[in-house]
Amino acid sequence: MKLKRIYMTWIAMSGCLLGQAQEAGVEQSVWGVQGGLLSVWGYNESRLSDAVALRSEVGLMGGFSYSYTSIFGGYSRYIVVPELTVEPRWYYDLARRQAKARRTAYNSANYFSLRTSFYPKRMAISDAYTFPANMLTIVPMWGIRRHYGMHFCLEAGAGAGCRHIFGETGNARDRDEFVLNWHFCVGYTF
């Protein structure tokens, strides 16, 4: 009889502990690296509330182009630009995923965010005669993040917003442009 009580108490306590461990909410702090097509980032997500995290990123964005004309022949261009990003994220379906017994560890959920990125001209590397200007983008995004195993994650997102290009001295002027932003990344969480 005494062994049965100990066993039942152990089961009840285990259930309480597991219930607390699976509580839906944003992780306190998540560090990792992600890579996409011609890009790589290091990031941190810090908890602001139960459903909101502040993501900060430092990365390198790459691009290339190839042109061919019958007069000049073919030529290619490349560019590598650092990217500094601050992005508040609202993980809106953590509780729903937890209720369906789906994984929510490392902020595995759908989210809305406001991605704000700065691209400094001085640190750009390019083979073009002129470097691009300093740029600031602000893009509302919708995304999905899923973790597999203990460390690997997939993330995809899309959004539309505005890019401000800072004019240089002389004839160049500040200008705003419409921008589409999408990404598909494979990552490793520490």
XYZ file of C-alpha atoms in Angstrom:
190
model
C 0.000 0.000 0.000
C 2.813 2.396 0.892
C 4.623 1.616 -2.389
C 1.411 2.364 -4.312
C 1.144 5.820 -2.655
C 4.766 6.608 -3.427
C 4.245 5.551 -7.034
C 1.050 7.656 -7.408
C 2.766 10.680 -5.810
C 5.717 10.295 -8.183
C 3.360 10.168 -11.208
C 1.464 13.266 -10.033
C 4.679 15.238 -9.454
C 6.095 14.166 -12.820
C 2.930 15.378 -14.514
C 3.211 18.769 -12.806
C 6.866 19.135 -13.734
C 6.218 18.162 -17.348
C 3.303 20.584 -17.478
C 5.585 23.409 -16.374
C 8.338 22.425 -18.794
C 5.890 22.500 -21.729
C 4.426 25.885 -20.803
C 3.805 27.925 -23.946
C 5.999 30.992 -24.080
C 8.985 32.537 -25.781
C 12.405 31.243 -24.709
C 14.420 33.523 -22.413
C 17.352 33.757 -24.861
C 18.160 31.871 -28.072
C 21.520 32.158 -29.876
C 22.265 30.734 -33.313
C 23.466 31.078 -36.885
C 21.438 30.885 -40.081
C 22.292 30.709 -43.740
C 20.266 31.333 -46.840
C 20.944 31.808 -50.522
C 24.168 33.915 -50.627
C 23.702 35.103 -47.013
C 24.724 34.206 -43.471
C 23.666 35.673 -40.086
C 24.403 35.323 -36.399
C 21.400 36.118 -34.185
C 20.006 36.371 -30.679
C 16.347 36.333 -29.651
C 15.630 37.788 -26.213
C 12.298 37.453 -24.440
C 10.271 40.634 -23.950
C 6.985 38.972 -22.902
C 5.278 35.553 -23.107
C 4.713 35.900 -26.867
C 7.151 38.639 -27.964
C 10.892 38.344 -28.568
C 13.424 40.888 -29.800
C 15.661 39.424 -32.480
C 18.974 41.098 -33.282
C 21.110 39.951 -36.212
C 24.494 40.673 -37.751
C 25.097 39.159 -41.155
C 26.450 39.346 -44.664
C 24.171 39.661 -47.691
C 25.585 38.698 -51.066
C 24.498 39.209 -54.625
C 25.715 38.796 -58.164
C 24.607 39.568 -61.701
C 25.645 38.574 -65.187
C 24.972 40.568 -68.346
C 25.649 39.849 -71.972
C 25.479 42.217 -74.930
C 26.641 41.643 -78.485
C 28.854 44.753 -78.376
C 30.550 44.387 -74.973
C 30.261 40.638 -74.453
C 29.519 39.140 -71.066
C 30.465 40.508 -67.686
C 29.534 39.775 -64.096
C 29.269 41.854 -60.940
C 29.233 40.867 -57.293
C 28.537 42.587 -53.990
C 28.786 41.624 -50.310
C 27.150 43.983 -47.796
C 26.922 43.691 -44.002
C 23.419 43.767 -42.552
C 22.479 44.947 -39.048
C 18.925 44.018 -38.066
C 16.577 44.566 -35.126
C 13.261 42.724 -35.340
C 10.538 42.485 -32.691
C 8.638 39.208 -33.260
C 5.183 38.252 -32.026
C 4.886 34.445 -31.898
C 1.111 34.330 -32.102
C 0.447 30.582 -32.108
C 2.620 29.243 -29.268
C -0.383 28.406 -27.067
C -2.246 26.699 -29.931
C 0.797 24.589 -30.820
C 1.305 23.645 -27.170
C -2.390 22.685 -26.839
C -2.009 20.352 -29.841
C 1.149 18.833 -28.266
C 3.361 20.248 -30.992
C 6.890 21.406 -30.339
C 7.396 25.016 -29.182
C 11.025 24.787 -28.004
C 13.402 27.470 -29.316
C 10.411 29.570 -30.448
C 9.096 27.052 -32.988
C 5.943 28.825 -34.109
C 4.436 31.219 -36.645
C 5.140 34.914 -36.149
C 4.516 38.480 -37.260
C 7.417 40.914 -37.097
C 8.677 44.336 -38.069
C 12.102 43.748 -39.658
C 14.321 46.853 -39.565
C 17.686 46.473 -41.326
C 20.574 48.846 -42.020
C 23.148 48.266 -44.775
C 26.289 50.438 -44.330
C 27.947 51.578 -47.557
C 31.446 51.908 -46.111
C 31.693 48.202 -45.356
C 30.405 46.944 -48.733
C 32.653 44.917 -51.018
C 31.893 45.126 -54.733
C 33.598 44.993 -58.112
C 31.351 47.763 -59.480
C 32.794 51.248 -59.987
C 30.340 52.753 -57.523
C 29.319 51.295 -54.203
C 25.673 51.308 -53.209
C 24.471 54.004 -50.810
C 23.584 53.465 -47.150
C 20.145 51.863 -46.957
C 17.509 51.321 -44.275
C 14.616 48.892 -44.790
C 11.474 48.533 -42.691
C 9.360 45.525 -43.636
C 6.378 43.964 -41.826
C 6.879 40.194 -42.126
C 4.981 36.956 -41.615
C 7.069 33.880 -40.973
C 7.282 30.316 -39.765
C 10.057 28.755 -37.663
C 10.468 25.039 -36.904
C 13.156 23.160 -34.987
C 14.233 19.612 -35.743
C 16.245 17.671 -33.218
C 18.100 19.659 -30.600
C 19.909 22.195 -32.764
C 18.673 22.476 -36.363
C 15.940 24.823 -37.563
C 14.210 25.902 -40.750
C 12.735 29.357 -41.136
C 10.801 31.026 -43.939
C 9.207 34.452 -44.134
C 7.814 37.041 -46.520
C 6.755 40.662 -46.385
C 6.506 43.982 -48.203
C 7.694 47.359 -46.989
C 9.861 50.399 -47.650
C 13.556 50.972 -48.331
C 15.139 54.387 -47.747
C 18.334 55.074 -49.696
C 20.423 57.860 -48.216
C 21.719 60.317 -50.810
C 25.356 61.282 -50.956
C 26.763 64.757 -51.360
C 26.404 66.292 -54.797
C 23.535 65.445 -57.136
C 22.316 62.325 -55.329
C 19.116 62.664 -53.311
C 17.441 60.629 -50.614
C 14.761 58.380 -52.044
C 12.263 55.776 -50.909
C 11.439 52.553 -52.714
C 8.937 49.732 -52.335
C 10.654 46.458 -51.420
C 9.617 42.806 -51.228
C 11.472 40.714 -48.672
C 11.471 36.917 -48.478
C 13.826 34.411 -46.968
C 14.312 30.684 -46.498
C 17.044 29.790 -44.016
C 18.631 26.729 -42.502
C 20.057 27.300 -39.044
C 21.887 25.927 -36.054
C 20.843 26.870 -32.517
C 23.412 26.845 -29.715
